[in-house]
Amino acid sequence: MAIFRDVARRAATEPERPAVVGPCGPLSFGALADRASERADALAAEGVGPGGVVISFDGEPVRLLVDLMAAERVGASIIVADSAWPHAMRGPALDAATAAAERHGGAGCLVVFTSGSTGVPRPVVRTQESWTYSFPAFSALTGVDATDTVLIPGRMSGTLFLFGALHALVMGAAIHPLSHWSPTLATEATASCTTAHVVPAMLGVLAGRADPATSRLRRAVCAGAHLAPTVEAVAGAAGIEVIDYYGAAELSFVALRRRGSPPGAMRPFPDVEVEIRDGVIWARSRYLAKGLDLSADGYASVGDHGCLEPDGTLIVTGRSNQSINCGGATIAAEAVERALRLASGVADVAVVGTPHDELGQVVVAVVEPDGPGGVALATLRAAIADQLHPSHRPRVWYEVDRLPRAGSGKVARAEVIAGLADGSLVIRALT
């Protein structure tokens, strides 16, 4: 990915320059480059080279970064795995990622994950160019440069956080990574960090908690979910400029809101072509991941909805009703439904997203029991504990005598969403 090359160059000229600060540091560029070199030598001694695969979990941010740079140096691909995966999910996810990396060989160098409809995270293979080519444009549009200290408050298995960390290091900025989201630690970090990569829920917390007298946070790069105007207003009152963008693990950058533009009004990212087909956003660029299901003319989509204004402004109106975006995590409703249908006492279930001011959406399960006795909430939770990532588990639970169905007999998820919104669906809360 050319990350090691640029970090090594910085280390050669400014070895004592801070690279990692905060609870995961301190670590200079010189020390970071040395660790990556030592790790690369160890991988080579183990026989890992071009076409090989390195697996690294996100629980230790510095170790993940070292693994990534070492893999790059020996020509291997790195799989960035989520340490919060349940045990039953881990093996299938890593097997699928290893197979995907080997299938693309030297064409790919980084494997990340997105939500899979089967419940197993789906691997996404990225090339060097799909990330590094966007760095100069991203710097120009956001203003992030070597003078910044960049807060990375989420696990780096999330692509928006991993991108933020790698871009900052290539630019020569120091990063302040957290091993997991902690409102307390993130708020404390505002005393030294000038920029943060966040999802809207995190931005709301930081803007509301940061002390104006001590906070140095002046810029937030925000993505992963709908940014509510109320959250941006709170950030503005705290002196934080918000730059939000739309993208996906498979597509990388699609559109970004320029400084001074009204909320929700984005323009395609440089070198990205955007089209709306039947209300769905399609994009074509050199930032696309490998192995996508492309249209005949090279466009790809993740099913999100939007519209293009005559002046080229992209308005993202939402995701398909089969996807839920909660705090930046994209959740496949079908995967949650499949796990819940295995629970004792469940005849059928609909999983939907309902609006939430901070998180964008929350996961809601509407269960149809298979008998008059109903179904116990403890039974439902136990059924998915080892099957779903914590962020994918429902936060709100309802029971209904009978779910609405389409003519085919399948649950009509859109009718469930509408019925919850207008109160026409007769439900009982499970507690």
GROMACS .gro file of C-alpha atoms in nm:
model
  431
    1MET     CA    1   0.000   0.000   0.000
    2ALA     CA    2   0.311   0.223   0.003
    3ILE     CA    3   0.240   0.298   0.370
    4PHE     CA    4   0.566   0.143   0.489
    5ARG     CA    5   0.761   0.331   0.222
    6ASP     CA    6   0.626   0.669   0.330
    7VAL     CA    7   0.659   0.598   0.702
    8ALA     CA    8   1.018   0.485   0.645
    9ARG     CA    9   1.095   0.801   0.451
   10ARG     CA   10   0.957   1.013   0.733
   11ALA     CA   11   1.156   0.809   0.983
   12ALA     CA   12   1.476   0.869   0.788
   13THR     CA   13   1.439   1.247   0.798
   14GLU     CA   14   1.251   1.297   1.126
   15PRO     CA   15   1.304   0.983   1.336
   16GLU     CA   16   1.185   1.146   1.660
   17ARG     CA   17   0.868   1.292   1.511
   18PRO     CA   18   0.562   1.160   1.703
   19ALA     CA   19   0.370   0.896   1.508
   20VAL     CA   20   0.144   0.750   1.780
   21VAL     CA   21   0.032   0.936   2.092
   22GLY     CA   22  -0.225   0.868   2.362
   23PRO     CA   23  -0.279   0.538   2.547
   24CYS     CA   24  -0.130   0.333   2.261
   25GLY     CA   25   0.186   0.545   2.247
   26PRO     CA   26   0.414   0.725   2.259
   27LEU     CA   27   0.584   0.599   1.946
   28SER     CA   28   0.800   0.795   1.705
   29PHE     CA   29   0.814   0.747   1.329
   30GLY     CA   30   1.160   0.598   1.372
   31ALA     CA   31   1.039   0.344   1.627
   32LEU     CA   32   0.732   0.260   1.418
   33ALA     CA   33   0.943   0.196   1.109
   34ASP     CA   34   1.186  -0.016   1.311
   35ARG     CA   35   0.904  -0.232   1.448
   36ALA     CA   36   0.762  -0.280   1.099
   37SER     CA   37   1.103  -0.381   0.965
   38GLU     CA   38   1.155  -0.632   1.246
   39ARG     CA   39   0.810  -0.779   1.189
   40ALA     CA   40   0.876  -0.803   0.814
   41ASP     CA   41   1.201  -0.990   0.882
   42ALA     CA   42   1.013  -1.231   1.110
   43LEU     CA   43   0.747  -1.293   0.844
   44ALA     CA   44   1.010  -1.356   0.581
   45ALA     CA   45   1.183  -1.604   0.814
   46GLU     CA   46   0.848  -1.786   0.845
   47GLY     CA   47   0.828  -1.811   0.467
   48VAL     CA   48   0.564  -1.541   0.419
   49GLY     CA   49   0.627  -1.354   0.095
   50PRO     CA   50   0.455  -1.235  -0.223
   51GLY     CA   51   0.110  -1.387  -0.248
   52GLY     CA   52   0.110  -1.479   0.121
   53VAL     CA   53  -0.144  -1.379   0.382
   54VAL     CA   54  -0.107  -1.214   0.723
   55ILE     CA   55  -0.401  -1.203   0.967
   56SER     CA   56  -0.416  -0.924   1.224
   57PHE     CA   57  -0.687  -0.837   1.476
   58ASP     CA   58  -0.784  -0.484   1.569
   59GLY     CA   59  -0.757  -0.510   1.949
   60GLU     CA   60  -0.406  -0.358   1.951
   61PRO     CA   61  -0.391  -0.064   1.706
   62VAL     CA   62  -0.010  -0.035   1.692
   63ARG     CA   63   0.036  -0.407   1.635
   64LEU     CA   64  -0.219  -0.392   1.353
   65LEU     CA   65  -0.035  -0.102   1.187
   66VAL     CA   66   0.298  -0.282   1.225
   67ASP     CA   67   0.150  -0.599   1.073
   68LEU     CA   68   0.007  -0.401   0.784
   69MET     CA   69   0.335  -0.232   0.699
   70ALA     CA   70   0.531  -0.554   0.743
   71ALA     CA   71   0.294  -0.741   0.512
   72GLU     CA   72   0.337  -0.467   0.254
   73ARG     CA   73   0.715  -0.490   0.278
   74VAL     CA   74   0.720  -0.866   0.211
   75GLY     CA   75   0.454  -0.844  -0.059
   76ALA     CA   76   0.179  -1.027   0.133
   77SER     CA   77  -0.186  -0.937   0.179
   78ILE     CA   78  -0.314  -0.846   0.524
   79ILE     CA   79  -0.655  -0.945   0.661
   80VAL     CA   80  -0.786  -0.693   0.914
   81ALA     CA   81  -1.012  -0.884   1.153
   82ASP     CA   82  -1.252  -0.767   1.424
   83SER     CA   83  -1.155  -0.889   1.771
   84ALA     CA   84  -1.519  -0.861   1.883
   85TRP     CA   85  -1.640  -1.136   1.649
   86PRO     CA   86  -1.809  -1.427   1.830
   87HIS     CA   87  -1.602  -1.745   1.820
   88ALA     CA   88  -1.845  -1.919   1.584
   89MET     CA   89  -1.808  -1.637   1.333
   90ARG     CA   90  -1.430  -1.607   1.339
   91GLY     CA   91  -1.328  -1.923   1.154
   92PRO     CA   92  -1.569  -1.891   0.859
   93ALA     CA   93  -1.489  -1.520   0.818
   94LEU     CA   94  -1.112  -1.575   0.812
   95ASP     CA   95  -1.144  -1.875   0.579
   96ALA     CA   96  -1.347  -1.665   0.334
   97ALA     CA   97  -1.097  -1.378   0.358
   98THR     CA   98  -0.797  -1.603   0.302
   99ALA     CA   99  -0.961  -1.756  -0.003
  100ALA     CA  100  -1.044  -1.410  -0.139
  101ALA     CA  101  -0.687  -1.285  -0.086
  102GLU     CA  102  -0.540  -1.592  -0.256
  103ARG     CA  103  -0.786  -1.562  -0.544
  104HIS     CA  104  -0.666  -1.212  -0.627
  105GLY     CA  105  -0.299  -1.284  -0.553
  106GLY     CA  106  -0.070  -0.986  -0.592
  107ALA     CA  107  -0.354  -0.767  -0.723
  108GLY     CA  108  -0.484  -0.717  -0.369
  109CYS     CA  109  -0.300  -0.618  -0.055
  110LEU     CA  110  -0.568  -0.546   0.206
  111VAL     CA  111  -0.874  -0.747   0.304
  112VAL     CA  112  -1.141  -0.579   0.517
  113PHE     CA  113  -1.496  -0.688   0.593
  114THR     CA  114  -1.850  -0.572   0.544
  115SER     CA  115  -2.178  -0.719   0.663
  116GLY     CA  116  -2.275  -1.044   0.490
  117SER     CA  117  -2.633  -1.157   0.429
  118THR     CA  118  -2.552  -1.500   0.576
  119GLY     CA  119  -2.432  -1.358   0.907
  120VAL     CA  120  -2.066  -1.421   0.826
  121PRO     CA  121  -1.876  -1.095   0.755
  122ARG     CA  122  -1.802  -1.069   0.384
  123PRO     CA  123  -1.439  -1.004   0.280
  124VAL     CA  124  -1.360  -0.707   0.058
  125VAL     CA  125  -1.025  -0.707  -0.123
  126ARG     CA  126  -0.860  -0.370  -0.178
  127THR     CA  127  -0.561  -0.278  -0.393
  128GLN     CA  128  -0.282  -0.036  -0.313
  129GLU     CA  129  -0.417   0.219  -0.555
  130SER     CA  130  -0.774   0.202  -0.426
  131TRP     CA  131  -0.656   0.370  -0.105
  132THR     CA  132  -0.334   0.560  -0.166
  133TYR     CA  133  -0.450   0.731  -0.487
  134SER     CA  134  -0.719   0.909  -0.286
  135PHE     CA  135  -0.478   1.050  -0.026
  136PRO     CA  136  -0.381   1.375  -0.208
  137ALA     CA  137  -0.741   1.465  -0.293
  138PHE     CA  138  -0.853   1.382   0.060
  139SER     CA  139  -0.582   1.609   0.203
  140ALA     CA  140  -0.679   1.894  -0.028
  141LEU     CA  141  -1.050   1.865   0.052
  142THR     CA  142  -1.021   1.821   0.428
  143GLY     CA  143  -0.706   2.016   0.511
  144VAL     CA  144  -0.559   1.730   0.717
  145ASP     CA  145  -0.179   1.755   0.705
  146ALA     CA  146   0.142   1.699   0.901
  147THR     CA  147   0.055   1.969   1.155
  148ASP     CA  148  -0.244   1.771   1.283
  149THR     CA  149  -0.287   1.522   1.563
  150VAL     CA  150  -0.562   1.288   1.447
  151LEU     CA  151  -0.800   1.107   1.681
  152ILE     CA  152  -0.896   0.756   1.567
  153PRO     CA  153  -1.160   0.663   1.828
  154GLY     CA  154  -1.293   0.338   1.678
  155ARG     CA  155  -1.158  -0.008   1.601
  156MET     CA  156  -0.949  -0.011   1.286
  157SER     CA  157  -1.140  -0.307   1.145
  158GLY     CA  158  -1.379  -0.027   1.047
  159THR     CA  159  -1.254   0.107   0.715
  160LEU     CA  160  -1.323   0.472   0.791
  161PHE     CA  161  -1.098   0.449   1.099
  162LEU     CA  162  -0.828   0.248   0.924
  163PHE     CA  163  -0.824   0.491   0.633
  164GLY     CA  164  -0.799   0.787   0.872
  165ALA     CA  165  -0.500   0.637   1.051
  166LEU     CA  166  -0.311   0.540   0.736
  167HIS     CA  167  -0.373   0.873   0.565
  168ALA     CA  168  -0.254   1.065   0.870
  169LEU     CA  169   0.070   0.866   0.898
  170VAL     CA  170   0.147   0.908   0.528
  171MET     CA  171   0.094   1.283   0.566
  172GLY     CA  172   0.331   1.289   0.865
  173ALA     CA  173   0.063   1.359   1.124
  174ALA     CA  174   0.052   1.193   1.464
  175ILE     CA  175  -0.240   0.961   1.536
  176HIS     CA  176  -0.417   0.913   1.869
  177PRO     CA  177  -0.580   0.570   1.830
  178LEU     CA  178  -0.810   0.403   2.082
  179SER     CA  179  -0.840   0.024   2.102
  180HIS     CA  180  -1.219   0.067   2.124
  181TRP     CA  181  -1.472   0.348   2.145
  182SER     CA  182  -1.462   0.511   2.487
  183PRO     CA  183  -1.651   0.839   2.535
  184THR     CA  184  -1.428   0.924   2.832
  185LEU     CA  185  -1.095   0.860   2.656
  186ALA     CA  186  -1.212   1.025   2.334
  187THR     CA  187  -1.325   1.336   2.519
  188GLU     CA  188  -0.993   1.354   2.703
  189ALA     CA  189  -0.815   1.330   2.367
  190THR     CA  190  -0.975   1.654   2.246
  191ALA     CA  191  -0.726   1.839   2.465
  192SER     CA  192  -0.449   1.746   2.220
  193CYS     CA  193  -0.617   1.630   1.895
  194THR     CA  194  -0.698   1.878   1.619
  195THR     CA  195  -0.886   1.637   1.388
  196ALA     CA  196  -1.106   1.332   1.447
  197HIS     CA  197  -1.241   1.060   1.218
  198VAL     CA  198  -1.585   0.976   1.356
  199VAL     CA  199  -1.932   0.843   1.290
  200PRO     CA  200  -2.218   1.082   1.377
  201ALA     CA  201  -2.286   0.918   1.714
  202MET     CA  202  -1.925   0.978   1.819
  203LEU     CA  203  -1.933   1.335   1.695
  204GLY     CA  204  -2.239   1.407   1.905
  205VAL     CA  205  -2.064   1.280   2.216
  206LEU     CA  206  -1.741   1.470   2.152
  207ALA     CA  207  -1.912   1.796   2.064
  208GLY     CA  208  -2.133   1.777   2.370
  209ARG     CA  209  -1.865   1.678   2.620
  210ALA     CA  210  -1.550   1.859   2.505
  211ASP     CA  211  -1.447   2.150   2.725
  212PRO     CA  212  -1.431   2.465   2.505
  213ALA     CA  213  -1.158   2.602   2.730
  214THR     CA  214  -0.920   2.314   2.665
  215SER     CA  215  -1.033   2.139   2.347
  216ARG     CA  216  -0.808   2.172   2.040
  217LEU     CA  217  -1.051   1.978   1.819
  218ARG     CA  218  -1.129   2.195   1.518
  219ARG     CA  219  -1.219   1.944   1.247
  220ALA     CA  220  -1.427   1.626   1.232
  221VAL     CA  221  -1.428   1.400   0.927
  222CYS     CA  222  -1.758   1.218   0.955
  223ALA     CA  223  -1.906   0.918   0.772
  224GLY     CA  224  -2.078   0.586   0.825
  225ALA     CA  225  -2.434   0.707   0.886
  226HIS     CA  226  -2.673   0.995   0.829
  227LEU     CA  227  -2.547   1.314   0.994
  228ALA     CA  228  -2.839   1.479   1.173
  229PRO     CA  229  -2.847   1.863   1.152
  230THR     CA  230  -2.880   1.875   1.530
  231VAL     CA  231  -2.548   1.695   1.573
  232GLU     CA  232  -2.374   1.925   1.328
  233ALA     CA  233  -2.521   2.228   1.505
  234VAL     CA  234  -2.379   2.112   1.838
  235ALA     CA  235  -2.041   2.056   1.673
  236GLY     CA  236  -2.050   2.401   1.516
  237ALA     CA  237  -2.126   2.559   1.851
  238ALA     CA  238  -1.817   2.381   1.987
  239GLY     CA  239  -1.603   2.528   1.710
  240ILE     CA  240  -1.572   2.201   1.517
  241GLU     CA  241  -1.587   2.212   1.138
  242VAL     CA  242  -1.764   1.904   1.003
  243ILE     CA  243  -1.665   1.745   0.672
  244ASP     CA  244  -1.889   1.450   0.594
  245TYR     CA  245  -1.864   1.202   0.311
  246TYR     CA  246  -2.046   0.903   0.167
  247GLY     CA  247  -1.874   0.578   0.077
  248ALA     CA  248  -1.859   0.207   0.149
  249ALA     CA  249  -1.596  -0.059   0.210
  250GLU     CA  250  -1.656  -0.189  -0.144
  251LEU     CA  251  -1.666   0.151  -0.317
  252SER     CA  252  -1.431   0.363  -0.104
  253PHE     CA  253  -1.507   0.732  -0.152
  254VAL     CA  254  -1.815   0.822  -0.354
  255ALA     CA  255  -1.904   1.179  -0.255
  256LEU     CA  256  -1.795   1.444  -0.007
  257ARG     CA  257  -1.950   1.765   0.117
  258ARG     CA  258  -1.728   2.060   0.043
  259ARG     CA  259  -1.667   2.324   0.304
  260GLY     CA  260  -1.951   2.574   0.321
  261SER     CA  261  -2.204   2.346   0.148
  262PRO     CA  262  -2.543   2.288   0.315
  263PRO     CA  263  -2.604   1.965   0.513
  264GLY     CA  264  -2.662   1.659   0.296
  265ALA     CA  265  -2.536   1.821  -0.024
  266MET     CA  266  -2.236   1.625  -0.149
  267ARG     CA  267  -2.041   1.631  -0.473
  268PRO     CA  268  -1.871   1.328  -0.625
  269PHE     CA  269  -1.520   1.272  -0.494
  270PRO     CA  270  -1.248   1.356  -0.750
  271ASP     CA  271  -1.218   1.091  -1.023
  272VAL     CA  272  -1.547   0.929  -0.918
  273GLU     CA  273  -1.839   0.904  -1.161
  274VAL     CA  274  -2.184   0.869  -1.006
  275GLU     CA  275  -2.513   0.764  -1.165
  276ILE     CA  276  -2.860   0.704  -1.023
  277ARG     CA  277  -3.032   0.397  -1.165
  278ASP     CA  278  -3.388   0.329  -1.050
  279GLY     CA  279  -3.320   0.542  -0.744
  280VAL     CA  280  -3.003   0.350  -0.650
  281ILE     CA  281  -2.654   0.503  -0.632
  282TRP     CA  282  -2.393   0.350  -0.866
  283ALA     CA  283  -2.028   0.460  -0.879
  284ARG     CA  284  -1.730   0.403  -1.107
  285SER     CA  285  -1.374   0.490  -1.007
  286ARG     CA  286  -1.024   0.356  -0.957
  287TYR     CA  287  -1.104   0.329  -0.586
  288LEU     CA  288  -1.338   0.029  -0.624
  289ALA     CA  289  -1.253  -0.297  -0.450
  290LYS     CA  290  -1.165  -0.613  -0.640
  291GLY     CA  291  -1.421  -0.877  -0.732
  292LEU     CA  292  -1.732  -0.660  -0.725
  293ASP     CA  293  -2.042  -0.739  -0.928
  294LEU     CA  294  -1.996  -0.462  -1.185
  295SER     CA  295  -2.240  -0.343  -1.446
  296ALA     CA  296  -2.144  -0.381  -1.812
  297ASP     CA  297  -1.998  -0.029  -1.807
  298GLY     CA  298  -1.795  -0.076  -1.489
  299TYR     CA  299  -2.022   0.074  -1.221
  300ALA     CA  300  -2.080  -0.082  -0.878
  301SER     CA  301  -2.342  -0.032  -0.607
  302VAL     CA  302  -2.414  -0.139  -0.250
  303GLY     CA  303  -2.787  -0.068  -0.287
  304ASP     CA  304  -2.803   0.273  -0.123
  305HIS     CA  305  -3.062   0.519  -0.250
  306GLY     CA  306  -3.010   0.877  -0.365
  307CYS     CA  307  -3.069   1.140  -0.628
  308LEU     CA  308  -2.852   1.370  -0.838
  309GLU     CA  309  -2.941   1.736  -0.865
  310PRO     CA  310  -2.897   1.917  -1.198
  311ASP     CA  311  -2.578   2.081  -1.067
  312GLY     CA  312  -2.424   1.741  -0.989
  313THR     CA  313  -2.498   1.744  -0.615
  314LEU     CA  314  -2.560   1.396  -0.473
  315ILE     CA  315  -2.826   1.359  -0.206
  316VAL     CA  316  -2.806   1.027  -0.022
  317THR     CA  317  -3.163   0.945   0.079
  318GLY     CA  318  -3.105   0.615   0.256
  319ARG     CA  319  -3.021   0.249   0.236
  320SER     CA  320  -3.236  -0.033   0.108
  321ASN     CA  321  -3.469  -0.181   0.368
  322GLN     CA  322  -3.246  -0.490   0.377
  323SER     CA  323  -2.960  -0.291   0.529
  324ILE     CA  324  -2.948  -0.107   0.861
  325ASN     CA  325  -2.685   0.151   0.950
  326CYS     CA  326  -2.634   0.178   1.324
  327GLY     CA  327  -2.356   0.405   1.444
  328GLY     CA  328  -2.154   0.342   1.129
  329ALA     CA  329  -2.200  -0.038   1.128
  330THR     CA  330  -2.380  -0.172   0.821
  331ILE     CA  331  -2.604  -0.459   0.926
  332ALA     CA  332  -2.774  -0.705   0.693
  333ALA     CA  333  -3.129  -0.752   0.817
  334GLU     CA  334  -3.147  -1.098   0.656
  335ALA     CA  335  -2.851  -1.222   0.862
  336VAL     CA  336  -3.013  -1.119   1.190
  337GLU     CA  337  -3.345  -1.271   1.083
  338ARG     CA  338  -3.178  -1.599   0.988
  339ALA     CA  339  -3.017  -1.630   1.332
  340LEU     CA  340  -3.341  -1.547   1.515
  341ARG     CA  341  -3.548  -1.797   1.318
  342LEU     CA  342  -3.343  -2.073   1.479
  343ALA     CA  343  -3.461  -1.969   1.826
  344SER     CA  344  -3.716  -2.185   2.004
  345GLY     CA  345  -4.068  -2.045   1.987
  346VAL     CA  346  -4.014  -1.828   1.676
  347ALA     CA  347  -4.243  -1.878   1.376
  348ASP     CA  348  -4.099  -1.585   1.182
  349VAL     CA  349  -3.930  -1.251   1.238
  350ALA     CA  350  -3.874  -0.917   1.068
  351VAL     CA  351  -3.562  -0.717   1.145
  352VAL     CA  352  -3.570  -0.349   1.049
  353GLY     CA  353  -3.396  -0.023   1.123
  354THR     CA  354  -3.581   0.260   1.291
  355PRO     CA  355  -3.455   0.621   1.297
  356HIS     CA  356  -3.230   0.738   1.579
  357ASP     CA  357  -3.100   1.094   1.619
  358GLU     CA  358  -2.744   0.994   1.712
  359LEU     CA  359  -2.690   0.644   1.570
  360GLY     CA  360  -2.876   0.695   1.243
  361GLN     CA  361  -3.079   0.379   1.298
  362VAL     CA  362  -3.122   0.112   1.563
  363VAL     CA  363  -3.185  -0.256   1.501
  364VAL     CA  364  -3.542  -0.361   1.584
  365ALA     CA  365  -3.670  -0.721   1.586
  366VAL     CA  366  -4.042  -0.790   1.543
  367VAL     CA  367  -4.107  -1.154   1.632
  368GLU     CA  368  -4.406  -1.371   1.544
  369PRO     CA  369  -4.425  -1.656   1.798
  370ASP     CA  370  -4.518  -2.006   1.694
  371GLY     CA  371  -4.774  -2.052   1.972
  372PRO     CA  372  -5.002  -1.870   2.214
  373GLY     CA  373  -4.745  -1.868   2.492
  374GLY     CA  374  -4.523  -1.614   2.319
  375VAL     CA  375  -4.144  -1.622   2.325
  376ALA     CA  376  -3.901  -1.525   2.598
  377LEU     CA  377  -3.658  -1.240   2.534
  378ALA     CA  378  -3.383  -1.435   2.711
  379THR     CA  379  -3.431  -1.718   2.462
  380LEU     CA  380  -3.396  -1.481   2.169
  381ARG     CA  381  -3.083  -1.319   2.305
  382ALA     CA  382  -2.922  -1.652   2.381
  383ALA     CA  383  -2.992  -1.774   2.027
  384ILE     CA  384  -2.784  -1.499   1.869
  385ALA     CA  385  -2.511  -1.450   2.129
  386ASP     CA  386  -2.263  -1.671   1.943
  387GLN     CA  387  -2.392  -1.596   1.594
  388LEU     CA  388  -2.389  -1.218   1.558
  389HIS     CA  389  -2.144  -0.938   1.622
  390PRO     CA  390  -2.255  -0.729   1.925
  391SER     CA  391  -2.327  -0.429   1.703
  392HIS     CA  392  -2.565  -0.639   1.490
  393ARG     CA  393  -2.787  -0.758   1.775
  394PRO     CA  394  -3.131  -0.595   1.812
  395ARG     CA  395  -3.164  -0.318   2.069
  396VAL     CA  396  -3.544  -0.307   2.058
  397TRP     CA  397  -3.767  -0.616   2.067
  398TYR     CA  398  -4.136  -0.650   1.981
  399GLU     CA  399  -4.381  -0.937   1.950
  400VAL     CA  400  -4.674  -0.944   1.706
  401ASP     CA  401  -4.954  -1.194   1.650
  402ARG     CA  402  -4.885  -1.211   1.278
  403LEU     CA  403  -4.637  -1.032   1.058
  404PRO     CA  404  -4.761  -0.870   0.735
  405ARG     CA  405  -4.677  -1.076   0.428
  406ALA     CA  406  -4.650  -1.024   0.055
  407GLY     CA  407  -4.846  -1.234  -0.195
  408SER     CA  408  -4.553  -1.477  -0.210
  409GLY     CA  409  -4.590  -1.547   0.161
  410LYS     CA  410  -4.263  -1.374   0.253
  411VAL     CA  411  -4.262  -1.118   0.532
  412ALA     CA  412  -4.325  -0.769   0.392
  413ARG     CA  413  -4.042  -0.582   0.560
  414ALA     CA  414  -4.147  -0.248   0.409
  415GLU     CA  415  -4.493  -0.286   0.565
  416VAL     CA  416  -4.336  -0.360   0.902
  417ILE     CA  417  -4.128  -0.041   0.876
  418ALA     CA  418  -4.434   0.163   0.780
  419GLY     CA  419  -4.648   0.003   1.053
  420LEU     CA  420  -4.392   0.084   1.321
  421ALA     CA  421  -4.366   0.442   1.196
  422ASP     CA  422  -4.740   0.519   1.189
  423GLY     CA  423  -4.850   0.291   1.473
  424SER     CA  424  -5.071   0.071   1.258
  425LEU     CA  425  -4.877  -0.247   1.343
  426VAL     CA  426  -5.013  -0.389   1.669
  427ILE     CA  427  -4.709  -0.483   1.873
  428ARG     CA  428  -4.611  -0.578   2.228
  429ALA     CA  429  -4.275  -0.482   2.373
  430LEU     CA  430  -4.053  -0.767   2.492
  431THR     CA  431  -3.862  -0.682   2.809
   0.00000   0.00000   0.00000
